[in-house]
Structures are given as C-alpha cells and as structure tokens.
Coordinates of C-alpha atoms in Angstrom, one line a residue:
Chain A
X1 CA 124.4 94.0 -22.3
X2 CA 127.9 93.5 -23.6
X3 CA 129.4 94.2 -27.1
X4 CA 129.1 90.6 -28.2
X5 CA 125.4 90.4 -27.2
X6 CA 124.6 93.6 -29.1
X7 CA 126.4 92.2 -32.2
X8 CA 124.6 88.9 -32.0
X9 CA 121.2 90.6 -31.7
X10 CA 122.0 92.6 -34.8
X11 CA 123.0 89.4 -36.7
X12 CA 119.8 87.7 -35.5
X13 CA 117.8 90.6 -36.9
X14 CA 119.7 90.2 -40.2
X15 CA 118.7 86.6 -40.1
X16 CA 115.1 87.4 -39.9
X17 CA 115.5 90.0 -42.7
X18 CA 117.1 87.3 -44.8
X19 CA 114.3 84.8 -44.2
X20 CA 111.8 87.5 -45.2
X21 CA 113.8 88.2 -48.4
X22 CA 114.0 84.6 -49.3
X23 CA 110.2 84.3 -49.0
X24 CA 109.7 87.4 -50.9
X25 CA 112.1 86.5 -53.6
X26 CA 110.4 83.1 -54.0
X27 CA 107.0 84.8 -54.3
X28 CA 108.0 87.4 -56.8
X29 CA 110.0 85.1 -59.0
X30 CA 108.3 83.9 -62.2
X31 CA 109.9 80.5 -62.0
X32 CA 110.9 79.6 -58.4
X33 CA 107.2 78.9 -57.5
X34 CA 106.6 76.8 -60.6
X35 CA 107.0 73.0 -60.6
X36 CA 110.5 71.5 -60.5
X37 CA 112.7 71.7 -63.6
X38 CA 111.9 68.1 -64.8
X39 CA 108.1 68.8 -64.7
X40 CA 108.4 72.0 -66.7
X41 CA 110.3 70.6 -69.6
Chain B
X1 CA 161.8 72.0 -39.4
X2 CA 161.5 75.7 -38.5
X3 CA 158.4 77.9 -38.9
X4 CA 160.1 79.8 -41.8
X5 CA 160.9 76.5 -43.6
X6 CA 157.4 75.2 -43.2
X7 CA 156.1 78.6 -44.3
X8 CA 158.2 78.5 -47.6
X9 CA 157.0 74.9 -48.2
X10 CA 153.4 75.9 -47.9
X11 CA 154.0 79.0 -50.0
X12 CA 155.5 76.9 -52.9
X13 CA 152.6 74.6 -52.7
X14 CA 150.2 77.5 -52.7
X15 CA 152.0 79.1 -55.7
X16 CA 151.8 75.8 -57.7
X17 CA 148.1 75.6 -57.0
X18 CA 147.6 79.2 -58.2
X19 CA 149.4 78.5 -61.4
X20 CA 147.5 75.3 -62.0
X21 CA 144.2 77.2 -61.7
X22 CA 145.4 80.0 -63.7
X23 CA 146.2 77.6 -66.6
X24 CA 142.9 76.0 -66.3
X25 CA 141.2 79.4 -66.4
X26 CA 143.2 80.3 -69.5
X27 CA 141.7 77.4 -71.4
X28 CA 138.2 78.7 -70.7
X29 CA 139.1 82.3 -71.7
X30 CA 138.2 82.7 -75.3
X31 CA 136.8 86.2 -75.5
X32 CA 137.2 89.4 -73.5
X33 CA 133.7 88.7 -72.0
X34 CA 135.0 85.3 -70.6
X35 CA 138.1 87.2 -69.3
X36 CA 136.1 90.0 -67.7
X37 CA 133.1 88.3 -66.2
X38 CA 133.1 84.5 -66.7
X39 CA 129.5 85.1 -67.5
X40 CA 126.9 82.5 -66.5
X41 CA 129.6 80.0 -65.5
X42 CA 129.3 79.2 -61.8
X43 CA 126.7 77.9 -59.4
X44 CA 125.6 80.1 -56.4
X45 CA 127.6 78.2 -53.8
X46 CA 131.0 78.6 -55.7
X47 CA 130.4 82.3 -56.3
X48 CA 129.0 82.7 -52.7
X49 CA 132.4 81.5 -51.2
X50 CA 134.3 83.5 -53.7
X51 CA 132.3 86.7 -53.0
X52 CA 132.7 86.3 -49.2
X53 CA 136.5 85.8 -49.6
X54 CA 136.8 89.0 -51.7
X55 CA 134.5 91.0 -49.3
X56 CA 136.4 89.8 -46.2
X57 CA 139.9 90.7 -47.7
X58 CA 143.1 91.1 -45.8
X59 CA 141.5 93.6 -43.6
X60 CA 139.4 91.0 -41.9
X61 CA 142.5 88.9 -41.1
X62 CA 144.9 91.7 -40.2
X63 CA 143.4 95.2 -40.0
X64 CA 140.3 94.4 -37.9
X65 CA 142.0 92.0 -35.4
X66 CA 144.6 94.9 -35.2
X67 CA 141.8 97.3 -34.2
X68 CA 140.5 94.9 -31.7
X69 CA 144.1 94.4 -30.2
X70 CA 144.4 98.2 -30.0
X71 CA 140.9 99.1 -28.8
X72 CA 139.4 96.0 -27.3
X73 CA 135.9 94.5 -27.7
X74 CA 134.2 97.8 -29.0
X75 CA 136.2 97.3 -32.2
X76 CA 134.1 94.3 -32.8
X77 CA 131.2 96.5 -33.8
X78 CA 133.0 97.1 -37.1
X79 CA 133.3 93.5 -38.2
X80 CA 129.8 92.5 -36.7
X81 CA 128.0 95.3 -38.4
X82 CA 129.8 95.7 -41.7
X83 CA 128.9 92.3 -43.2
X84 CA 125.3 93.0 -42.3
X85 CA 125.4 96.2 -44.3
X86 CA 127.2 94.6 -47.2
X87 CA 124.9 91.6 -47.5
X88 CA 121.7 93.7 -47.2
X89 CA 123.0 95.7 -50.1
X90 CA 123.9 92.5 -51.9
X91 CA 120.5 91.0 -51.3
X92 CA 118.8 94.1 -52.6
X93 CA 120.6 94.3 -56.0
X94 CA 122.3 91.0 -56.8
X95 CA 119.4 89.5 -58.8
X96 CA 118.4 92.7 -60.6
X97 CA 122.0 93.5 -61.5
X98 CA 122.6 90.0 -62.8
X99 CA 119.5 90.1 -65.0
X100 CA 120.0 93.6 -66.3
X101 CA 123.7 93.3 -66.7
X102 CA 123.3 90.1 -68.8
X103 CA 120.7 91.8 -71.0
X104 CA 123.0 94.7 -71.6
X105 CA 126.1 92.6 -72.0
X106 CA 127.9 94.7 -69.5
X107 CA 131.3 93.6 -68.3
X108 CA 132.0 95.8 -65.2
X109 CA 130.3 98.2 -62.9
X110 CA 131.2 101.3 -64.8
X111 CA 130.1 99.7 -68.0
X112 CA 126.9 98.6 -66.5
X113 CA 126.1 102.2 -65.4
X114 CA 126.9 103.5 -68.9
X115 CA 124.6 100.9 -70.5
X116 CA 121.9 101.3 -67.9
X117 CA 121.7 105.0 -68.3
X118 CA 122.9 105.1 -71.9
X119 CA 125.5 107.6 -70.8
X120 CA 129.1 107.6 -71.9
X121 CA 129.8 110.4 -69.5
X122 CA 128.6 108.3 -66.5
X123 CA 130.7 105.3 -67.8
X124 CA 133.8 107.5 -67.9
X125 CA 133.1 109.1 -64.5
X126 CA 132.4 105.7 -62.9
X127 CA 135.6 104.3 -64.4
X128 CA 137.8 107.2 -63.3
X129 CA 136.4 107.1 -59.7
X130 CA 136.9 103.4 -59.7
X131 CA 140.6 103.8 -60.2
X132 CA 140.5 104.6 -56.4
X133 CA 140.4 100.8 -56.0
X134 CA 144.2 101.1 -56.1
X135 CA 144.0 102.1 -52.4
X136 CA 142.3 98.8 -51.7
X137 CA 145.1 97.0 -53.6
X138 CA 147.7 99.0 -51.7
X139 CA 146.2 97.8 -48.4
X140 CA 146.2 94.2 -49.5
X141 CA 149.9 94.4 -50.6
X142 CA 150.9 96.0 -47.3
X143 CA 149.1 93.3 -45.4
X144 CA 151.0 90.6 -47.5
X145 CA 154.3 92.4 -46.8
X146 CA 153.6 92.2 -43.0
X147 CA 152.7 88.6 -43.3
X148 CA 155.9 87.7 -45.2
X149 CA 157.8 89.6 -42.6
X150 CA 156.3 87.8 -39.5
X151 CA 156.0 84.3 -40.9
X152 CA 158.8 83.9 -43.4
X153 CA 161.3 86.3 -42.1
X154 CA 161.4 88.2 -45.3
X155 CA 162.0 92.0 -45.4
X156 CA 158.7 93.8 -45.6
X157 CA 159.5 95.4 -49.0
X158 CA 160.6 92.1 -50.5
X159 CA 157.3 90.7 -49.2
X160 CA 155.3 93.3 -51.0
X161 CA 157.2 92.6 -54.3
X162 CA 156.8 88.9 -54.0
X163 CA 153.0 89.4 -53.3
X164 CA 152.5 91.4 -56.4
X165 CA 154.6 89.1 -58.6
X166 CA 152.6 86.1 -57.4
X167 CA 149.2 87.8 -58.2
X168 CA 150.3 89.1 -61.6
X169 CA 151.8 85.7 -62.6
X170 CA 148.5 84.0 -62.6
X171 CA 146.1 86.9 -63.3
X172 CA 147.7 87.3 -66.7
X173 CA 146.9 83.8 -67.6
X174 CA 143.5 83.3 -66.2
X175 CA 141.2 86.3 -65.9
X176 CA 137.8 86.1 -64.2
X177 CA 137.7 82.2 -64.2
X178 CA 140.9 81.9 -62.3
X179 CA 139.9 84.8 -60.0
X180 CA 136.5 83.2 -59.0
X181 CA 137.7 79.6 -58.5
X182 CA 140.8 80.4 -56.4
X183 CA 138.7 82.8 -54.3
X184 CA 136.2 80.1 -53.6
X185 CA 138.9 77.8 -52.4
X186 CA 140.5 80.4 -50.3
X187 CA 137.1 81.3 -48.9
X188 CA 136.9 77.8 -47.6
X189 CA 140.3 78.1 -45.9
X190 CA 139.3 81.5 -44.4
X191 CA 136.2 80.0 -42.9
X192 CA 138.2 77.1 -41.3
X193 CA 140.6 79.7 -39.7
X194 CA 137.7 81.8 -38.4
X195 CA 136.2 78.7 -36.8
X196 CA 139.6 77.9 -35.1
X197 CA 140.0 81.5 -33.8
X198 CA 136.4 81.6 -32.4
X199 CA 137.0 78.3 -30.7
X200 CA 140.3 79.5 -29.3
X201 CA 138.5 82.6 -27.9
X202 CA 135.7 80.6 -26.3
X203 CA 138.1 78.4 -24.3
X204 CA 140.5 81.3 -23.7
X205 CA 143.4 79.4 -25.3
X206 CA 146.7 80.8 -24.2
X207 CA 145.3 83.0 -21.4
X208 CA 146.9 82.1 -18.1
X209 CA 144.4 80.3 -15.9
X210 CA 141.6 81.0 -18.3
X211 CA 138.9 78.5 -19.7
X212 CA 136.1 80.7 -21.0
X213 CA 135.3 83.9 -22.9
X214 CA 134.7 85.7 -19.5
X215 CA 138.3 84.9 -18.6
X216 CA 139.5 86.6 -21.8
X217 CA 137.4 89.6 -20.9
X218 CA 138.8 89.7 -17.3
X219 CA 142.3 89.6 -18.6
X220 CA 141.9 92.9 -20.6
X221 CA 142.5 96.4 -19.4
X222 CA 139.2 97.9 -18.0
X223 CA 138.7 100.2 -21.1
X224 CA 138.9 97.3 -23.5
X225 CA 136.4 95.0 -21.9
X226 CA 133.0 94.1 -23.5
X227 CA 130.9 96.4 -21.4
X228 CA 132.6 99.5 -22.9
X229 CA 130.7 100.3 -26.2
X230 CA 132.2 103.5 -27.4
X231 CA 135.3 105.6 -26.8
X232 CA 135.1 109.4 -27.7
X233 CA 138.8 109.5 -28.3
X234 CA 138.7 106.9 -31.2
X235 CA 137.0 108.4 -34.2
X236 CA 135.8 105.0 -35.6
X237 CA 134.0 104.1 -32.4
X238 CA 133.3 107.5 -30.9
X239 CA 129.6 107.3 -30.5
X240 CA 126.5 105.2 -31.3
X241 CA 125.5 107.3 -34.3
X242 CA 129.0 106.9 -35.8
X243 CA 128.4 103.1 -35.6
X244 CA 125.1 103.5 -37.3
X245 CA 126.9 105.4 -40.1
X246 CA 129.4 102.6 -40.4
X247 CA 126.7 100.2 -41.0
X248 CA 124.9 102.5 -43.6
X249 CA 128.3 103.1 -45.4
X250 CA 128.5 99.4 -46.2
X251 CA 125.1 99.2 -48.1
X252 CA 126.8 100.5 -51.1
X253 CA 130.0 98.4 -50.7
X254 CA 128.7 96.2 -53.4
X255 CA 128.9 99.0 -56.0
X256 CA 132.7 98.6 -56.2
X257 CA 133.7 97.1 -59.5
X258 CA 135.5 94.0 -58.1
X259 CA 132.3 92.9 -56.4
X260 CA 129.6 94.2 -58.7
X261 CA 130.9 92.1 -61.6
X262 CA 130.7 88.9 -59.7
X263 CA 126.9 88.6 -60.2
X264 CA 127.4 88.3 -63.9
X265 CA 129.1 85.0 -63.4
X266 CA 126.1 83.4 -61.8
X267 CA 124.7 80.5 -63.6
X268 CA 121.3 82.0 -63.9
X269 CA 119.1 84.2 -61.6
X270 CA 117.9 81.1 -59.9
X271 CA 121.2 80.7 -58.2
X272 CA 120.9 84.1 -56.4
X273 CA 119.3 82.6 -53.3
X274 CA 122.0 80.0 -52.8
X275 CA 124.6 82.7 -53.4
X276 CA 123.2 85.2 -50.8
X277 CA 122.6 82.4 -48.2
X278 CA 126.1 81.0 -48.4
X279 CA 128.0 84.3 -48.8
X280 CA 126.2 86.1 -45.9
X281 CA 126.4 83.2 -43.5
X282 CA 130.1 82.6 -44.1
X283 CA 130.8 86.3 -44.3
X284 CA 129.2 87.0 -40.9
X285 CA 131.2 84.1 -39.5
X286 CA 134.7 85.3 -40.7
X287 CA 133.9 88.7 -39.2
X288 CA 134.4 87.1 -35.7
X289 CA 138.1 86.9 -36.5
X290 CA 138.3 90.1 -34.5
X291 CA 138.1 87.9 -31.4
X292 CA 141.7 86.8 -32.3
X293 CA 142.8 90.4 -31.7
X294 CA 141.1 90.5 -28.3
X295 CA 142.5 87.1 -27.3
X296 CA 146.0 88.3 -28.4
X297 CA 145.7 91.2 -26.0
X298 CA 144.5 89.1 -23.2
X299 CA 147.4 86.7 -23.7
X300 CA 149.7 89.7 -23.3
X301 CA 151.3 89.4 -26.7
X302 CA 153.5 92.3 -27.7
X303 CA 153.7 93.2 -31.5
X304 CA 155.5 95.7 -33.6
X305 CA 152.3 96.7 -35.4
X306 CA 148.7 95.8 -34.2
X307 CA 147.9 94.5 -37.7
X308 CA 150.5 91.6 -37.1
X309 CA 148.5 90.2 -34.1
X310 CA 146.8 87.2 -35.8
X311 CA 150.1 85.6 -37.3
X312 CA 152.0 86.4 -34.2
X313 CA 149.3 84.7 -32.0
X314 CA 149.4 81.7 -34.2
X315 CA 153.0 81.4 -33.6
X316 CA 152.5 81.6 -29.9
X317 CA 149.6 79.1 -29.7
X318 CA 150.4 76.4 -32.3
X319 CA 153.2 74.1 -33.4
X320 CA 155.4 75.7 -36.1
X321 CA 154.0 73.7 -39.1
X322 CA 150.3 74.6 -38.1
X323 CA 151.1 78.3 -37.5
X324 CA 152.8 78.5 -40.9
X325 CA 149.9 76.6 -42.6
X326 CA 147.4 79.1 -41.2
X327 CA 149.5 82.1 -42.0
X328 CA 149.9 81.0 -45.6
X329 CA 146.1 80.4 -45.8
X330 CA 145.6 84.0 -44.6
X331 CA 148.2 85.2 -47.1
X332 CA 146.2 83.4 -49.8
X333 CA 143.1 85.2 -48.7
X334 CA 144.8 88.5 -49.0
X335 CA 146.1 87.6 -52.4
X336 CA 142.6 86.4 -53.5
X337 CA 141.3 89.9 -52.8
X338 CA 144.3 91.5 -54.6
X339 CA 143.7 89.5 -57.7
X340 CA 140.0 90.5 -57.9
X341 CA 141.0 94.1 -57.5
X342 CA 143.7 93.9 -60.2
X343 CA 141.2 92.1 -62.4
X344 CA 138.7 95.0 -62.0
X345 CA 141.2 97.8 -62.5
X346 CA 142.4 96.1 -65.7
X347 CA 138.8 96.0 -66.9
X348 CA 138.5 99.8 -66.3
X349 CA 141.3 100.3 -68.7
X350 CA 140.4 97.6 -71.2
X351 CA 136.7 97.7 -71.4
X352 CA 135.3 100.9 -69.8
X353 CA 137.9 103.4 -71.1
X354 CA 139.3 101.6 -74.3
X355 CA 136.6 99.5 -75.8
X356 CA 133.4 101.2 -74.8
X357 CA 134.7 104.8 -74.8
X358 CA 137.8 105.1 -77.1
X359 CA 136.7 102.6 -79.8
X360 CA 133.1 104.0 -79.8
X361 CA 134.4 107.5 -80.1
X362 CA 136.3 106.6 -83.1
X363 CA 133.3 104.8 -84.6
X364 CA 134.9 101.3 -84.5
X365 CA 133.0 98.0 -84.2
X366 CA 133.0 97.2 -80.5
X367 CA 132.5 93.5 -81.0
X368 CA 135.1 92.8 -83.7
X369 CA 137.7 90.1 -83.0
X370 CA 140.4 92.8 -83.5
X371 CA 139.0 95.0 -80.7
X372 CA 138.5 91.9 -78.5
X373 CA 142.1 91.0 -78.9
X374 CA 143.4 94.5 -78.2
X375 CA 141.1 94.8 -75.2
X376 CA 142.6 91.7 -73.8
X377 CA 146.1 93.2 -74.3
X378 CA 145.1 96.5 -72.7
X379 CA 143.6 94.6 -69.8
X380 CA 146.9 92.6 -69.3
X381 CA 149.0 95.7 -69.6
X382 CA 146.8 97.4 -67.0
X383 CA 147.4 94.6 -64.5
X384 CA 151.2 95.0 -64.7
X385 CA 151.1 98.7 -64.6
X386 CA 148.7 99.0 -61.7
X387 CA 150.5 96.2 -59.7
X388 CA 153.8 98.1 -60.0
X389 CA 152.3 101.5 -59.0
X390 CA 150.5 100.0 -56.0
X391 CA 153.6 98.1 -54.7
X392 CA 155.7 101.2 -55.0
X393 CA 153.1 103.2 -53.1
X394 CA 153.3 101.0 -50.0
X395 CA 157.0 100.5 -49.9
X396 CA 156.9 102.3 -46.5
X397 CA 154.2 100.4 -44.5
X398 CA 151.1 102.4 -43.8
X399 CA 150.0 103.1 -40.2
X400 CA 146.5 101.5 -40.2
X401 CA 145.4 99.1 -43.0
X402 CA 141.7 99.4 -42.7
X403 CA 141.8 103.2 -42.7
X404 CA 144.1 103.3 -45.8
X405 CA 141.7 100.9 -47.6
X406 CA 138.7 103.1 -46.9
X407 CA 140.2 106.4 -47.9
X408 CA 139.9 105.2 -51.5
X409 CA 136.8 103.0 -51.6
X410 CA 134.8 105.6 -49.7
X411 CA 135.1 107.7 -52.8
X412 CA 133.7 104.9 -55.0
X413 CA 130.9 104.0 -52.7
X414 CA 129.9 107.6 -52.2
X415 CA 129.5 108.4 -55.9
X416 CA 128.2 105.1 -57.2
X417 CA 125.6 104.1 -54.6
X418 CA 122.9 106.5 -55.8
X419 CA 123.1 105.8 -59.5
X420 CA 123.3 102.0 -59.0
X421 CA 120.6 101.5 -56.4
X422 CA 118.1 104.0 -57.8
X423 CA 118.7 102.9 -61.5
X424 CA 118.1 99.3 -60.7
X425 CA 114.7 99.9 -59.1
X426 CA 113.3 103.1 -60.6
X427 CA 112.3 103.3 -64.2
X428 CA 112.3 107.1 -64.3
X429 CA 115.9 107.5 -63.1
X430 CA 117.8 109.5 -65.8
X431 CA 121.5 109.9 -66.9
X432 CA 121.3 113.6 -65.8
X433 CA 120.2 112.6 -62.3
X434 CA 122.8 109.9 -62.1
X435 CA 125.8 112.0 -63.3
X436 CA 124.8 115.0 -61.1
X437 CA 124.5 112.7 -58.0
X438 CA 127.7 110.9 -58.7
X439 CA 129.7 114.1 -59.1
X440 CA 128.1 115.9 -56.1
X441 CA 128.3 113.1 -53.7
X442 CA 132.0 112.5 -54.6
X443 CA 132.7 116.2 -54.2
X444 CA 131.0 116.1 -50.8
X445 CA 133.0 113.0 -49.7
X446 CA 136.2 114.9 -50.9
X447 CA 135.3 118.0 -49.0
X448 CA 134.6 116.3 -45.7
X449 CA 137.1 113.4 -45.8
X450 CA 139.6 113.2 -48.6
X451 CA 140.6 116.9 -48.4
X452 CA 141.6 116.6 -44.7
X453 CA 143.2 113.1 -45.4
X454 CA 145.4 114.6 -48.1
X455 CA 146.4 117.3 -45.7
X456 CA 144.8 120.1 -47.6
X457 CA 142.9 121.4 -44.5
X458 CA 141.9 120.2 -41.1
X459 CA 138.3 119.5 -41.7
X460 CA 135.6 118.7 -39.1
X461 CA 135.7 115.8 -36.5
X462 CA 134.7 113.0 -37.0
X463 CA 134.2 113.3 -40.8
X464 CA 138.0 114.2 -41.4
X465 CA 139.2 111.1 -39.6
X466 CA 136.3 108.6 -39.9
X467 CA 135.8 107.4 -43.5
X468 CA 132.8 105.3 -42.6
X469 CA 130.8 108.3 -41.3
X470 CA 131.8 110.3 -44.3
X471 CA 130.9 107.6 -46.7
X472 CA 127.6 106.9 -44.9
X473 CA 126.3 110.5 -45.4
X474 CA 127.8 111.0 -48.8
X475 CA 126.3 107.8 -50.2
X476 CA 122.9 108.7 -48.7
X477 CA 123.2 112.0 -50.4
X478 CA 123.9 110.2 -53.7
X479 CA 120.7 108.3 -53.4
X480 CA 118.7 111.4 -52.5
X481 CA 120.2 113.4 -55.3
X482 CA 119.6 110.7 -58.0
X483 CA 115.9 110.7 -57.0
X484 CA 115.6 114.4 -56.8
X485 CA 117.5 115.4 -59.9
X486 CA 116.4 112.6 -62.3
X487 CA 113.1 114.3 -63.2
X488 CA 115.2 117.3 -64.5
X489 CA 116.8 115.2 -67.2
X490 CA 115.7 113.5 -70.3
X491 CA 113.8 110.2 -69.7
X492 CA 115.3 107.1 -71.1
X493 CA 113.6 105.6 -74.2
X494 CA 110.5 103.6 -73.2
X495 CA 111.6 100.4 -75.1
X496 CA 115.0 100.5 -73.3
X497 CA 113.4 100.8 -69.9
X498 CA 110.7 98.2 -70.6
X499 CA 113.2 95.7 -72.0
X500 CA 115.4 96.1 -69.0
X501 CA 112.7 96.0 -66.3
X502 CA 110.9 93.0 -67.9
X503 CA 110.4 89.9 -65.8
X504 CA 113.1 87.2 -65.7
X505 CA 112.5 84.6 -68.5
X506 CA 112.9 80.9 -67.9
X507 CA 116.2 80.8 -69.7
X508 CA 117.5 83.6 -67.5
X509 CA 116.4 81.7 -64.4
X510 CA 118.1 78.6 -65.4
X511 CA 121.1 80.3 -66.9
X512 CA 120.5 78.4 -70.2
X513 CA 120.9 81.6 -72.2
X514 CA 123.5 84.1 -71.4
X515 CA 123.1 86.1 -74.6
X516 CA 121.7 89.5 -74.0
X517 CA 118.3 90.5 -75.4
X518 CA 119.3 91.9 -78.9
X519 CA 116.9 94.9 -78.6
X520 CA 118.7 95.9 -75.5
X521 CA 122.2 95.3 -76.6
X522 CA 122.0 97.0 -80.1
X523 CA 120.5 100.1 -78.7
X524 CA 122.9 100.4 -75.7

C-alpha cells in the first residue's frame, strides 16, 4: 500500500466519522429535528 | 509583460481589494465586541471557508510542499493527517464553544477560559501563553518574504516589511469583520490553486515523458517514492507512532486564539453543520498541495530553499501572467493567516489583559463606553507593536517554516487543550484543575521540546526535534491532569454550571439573539 492510499483510507474514515457526527448532531439538537423555520413561527 | 510586472499588477489589485474590505469592515465595527468577534454575523459557509484559509496558512503552500520536495511522498502524511486531527477537534467543540462563549460574552479563547472557569488567573495564564502566537506570525512573514523574493524580485527583508505593512494597513481599519470576509475570499482562491496542483500531479505535468502519477513516482529518487513510509533519520517522519502523535497533536489545534474565536461569529448554532462540512472538505483538499513539492522534485527543479518550490514550479509550468496570479493568490493566503493572528494577539492585550484583567482589578466598569474605546485603542496599538517585533525577528530567513511555526503553537496547544476540551464537556471541571493542568503541561512541553529548541540542553530524541510528538503527549497530559486534579479544587457554583450547560434555545439555534444570558454574564 503506498503513502497516498494510506492517506486516502484515513480520509475516508474521517468521512464516516463526520457522517456519524452529523447524524448525532441532528438527533441531539433541540431544533434541528423540529419542523422547518416557517412552520415553527 | 514580465512575470515581475504581472506580479506587481496583481499585488496592487489585491492591496486595493483588501483596503476596500477593510473600509467596509470598519463601518460594521461599532463596539469592541464587533472588533474582536463579529459575533453572530456570518453564515456557516462563509466562516467555513474563512476558517479553512486560516488553518491552512502559509505553511500549507510553502512549508509542507517544501517538506515533500525534501523528503518525498512520506512527507504527505503530515498534510493528510493534520486536517483530520484539526477537524475532529473542531467537530467536537465548535457548537459548544459557540453556545457557551455567546452566553458568557467571551471575546477570545483566554477570555472564554477565564469566564468558563471564573478564574482571572486562568485568563492571564492563557493570555500569556497565547503570546506564543507570534511564532506563527513570524513564519507567515518569512513565507511572504520568500514569495516576494521569488515572484516579484524584491529583497527578502523588503518583502517581510511590505507584508507586515499590508496586513497592518487594513487590520487597523477593519477588525474581525475584515478578517473573516477576506479570509473567506482567499480560502476560495486557495481551493482553486490546490485543484490545479492536484491535476498537474495526476497528469505528471512538466515531467519528461510522463502522463500519470505513477510516472511522477518513478522519476523520484528511490527513498522518496510512495512505497517508503518512514525515515528514521527525519524526526518528523521517523516512525509510525510519531505519525500517530502528529495526528493527536492537532486535536487541540483549535484552542489557538485565532481559531477559537471564529465560532463566535457564526450566525447561530444551527450554522455549525454547514461550517464543519465546508471547512473540513476544503481543508482536506488543500492539504494535497504537498503533491506540488513531489512534482517539483520529479521535474528536477533546483531551488535555493525547499519552501520556495511551489512558486518556482509555477514559473516553470505556466505563462508569466498565470504564475504571477497564482503566486499572488498564495501570498494573499499567507497574509490572510497573518491578519487573523495579529487580530488575536491584539485581543490578548486589549481584552484579556487590559479590559478583563487590569480594569477589573481597578474596580472599573468593564462595559463602559470609555473602557470600550480604550480597549479598541490598546488593540490597535498591539497590532502595530506585534507586527514590528515579528518582522524584526525573521529578518534573517528561518531554516524550516513549518518547524518554526510549531515551536510556538505547540506550547499553546499543550497548555490549553485540557482546560478547553474538559471544561466544555464536564460540569465538574474546576479552575484549580484547569490552572494546574495548563501550567504542568506547558512545563512538560518546555522540558521536552522548548528547552532543547532554545539550546538550553540537548534533550531526548525525537521529543527535542519533533514538535508534533512533544505537543501530542503534552496535550494528552493536559486532558488527563484536568480530569484528575479538578476534584481537588472548589466546584463552580451550580447556577453558573447549569446556565452554561443548558440546552440550546431556539434563538441561539437561529442566531436571532446574540445577547448573552444575563444570569451568566453578570456573574462571570
């Protein structure tokens, strides 16, 4: 495995972590999971 | 028209643009809070580009390609791993820091720590440690000097002076607003250049008889090729565990004052996701600029200093006007980092040391218009003074930019990572734990890295020569000590902790209220 391949695998793992975070962030937010802004007002 | 003439033309256009932005920023700057944070003013995508530009800095364009030119593909581990470390750290704390910082009305990272832990001692310690940012500024000025030398034919020292004059000229007028908007525009330029360099590498542009990345690899000396992962003779890439520490060292990168205060400018906590997505994707992309250093080596280009490889390669590959345009865009990126650094250093003097420490000690009203006006003045004086000191310090060009940069910021990251990360998540963190951890981890970093770097003693390999490894262990020590020592100190008042850790309100999510919760502000 060359240096670029190792780096790209690490970046892909970060991508997975970011997707997990985005999902977690949405679930733990008080407002992100609520209806769109127009509906709330 | 010659490359030099094109370069000066683009530089004038760039300077005019900066002044224009600076003047616009000045119109938005009414209070010291506007000047320091531009609180609640920008959407996630603007701040994301701006943040990426500041994180990437001159080192991404000059220092890291320089390392790749000197050591080959293995140097790529640095720019491929460091953004991952930085953006994981950012992901962890951005939203909490924005929310808590707004509630406390904090204007900088040291100020935030002082407010969070209700500790003037911690504020002063963090402010004094943060003055190490001047090393970061020095490395940006040195990079600018080399760029002026290569592209504009200006003497290196004259280039350093011109760079600091350019930065100061518009920082004095604009403050955080000018800083953020110009950084965002420059972030866009940086992204375009990175895409060009990656493309040039993939088609082996300039490599005789080459048409693919494999041809670039084949044109390199054997020890620089992509199947060589480490080199025991190079401290930064000596082994796998050193590379892991390099990654860990960057978790706390976000605790530096010029980055930590960016979150306050987000227009509501709801913008954090957009901010993280854009900054990390673009930040990971610009890291691949190291491929330019590899390509330059494969082309057989000879340079006076490895840090000059990218501009010299542009001159070899492109028509004069295009090379000059790209070089000036890089220069603008370097200056964008320099302005953020100057901004933060000025805040250390204006806000952390003058307003929140000196005025408070004398029993003055922190929010009076008179104190606001004086804090603005102190901030502007701090910009001029710091700029002059940093320019004088690099009048003789340093050997390796990226190492010079880290000598200083390693100290900041080592001491602040524990107090910031633990304090944001743990309700039982105390001022005693944070102060003890900050001092001990800084002392540890000094003992294993700064002492040897300052020539006081030889030290132990690789800690003495590798700032990443030293910062990695020192910052982990800071986290552990904050956790272990906090129970020995006095717990923070329950109402302070509860108000800070309370859920985000709808106003905070939308950014419709940037006024801190009175109960938190009055008691901080």
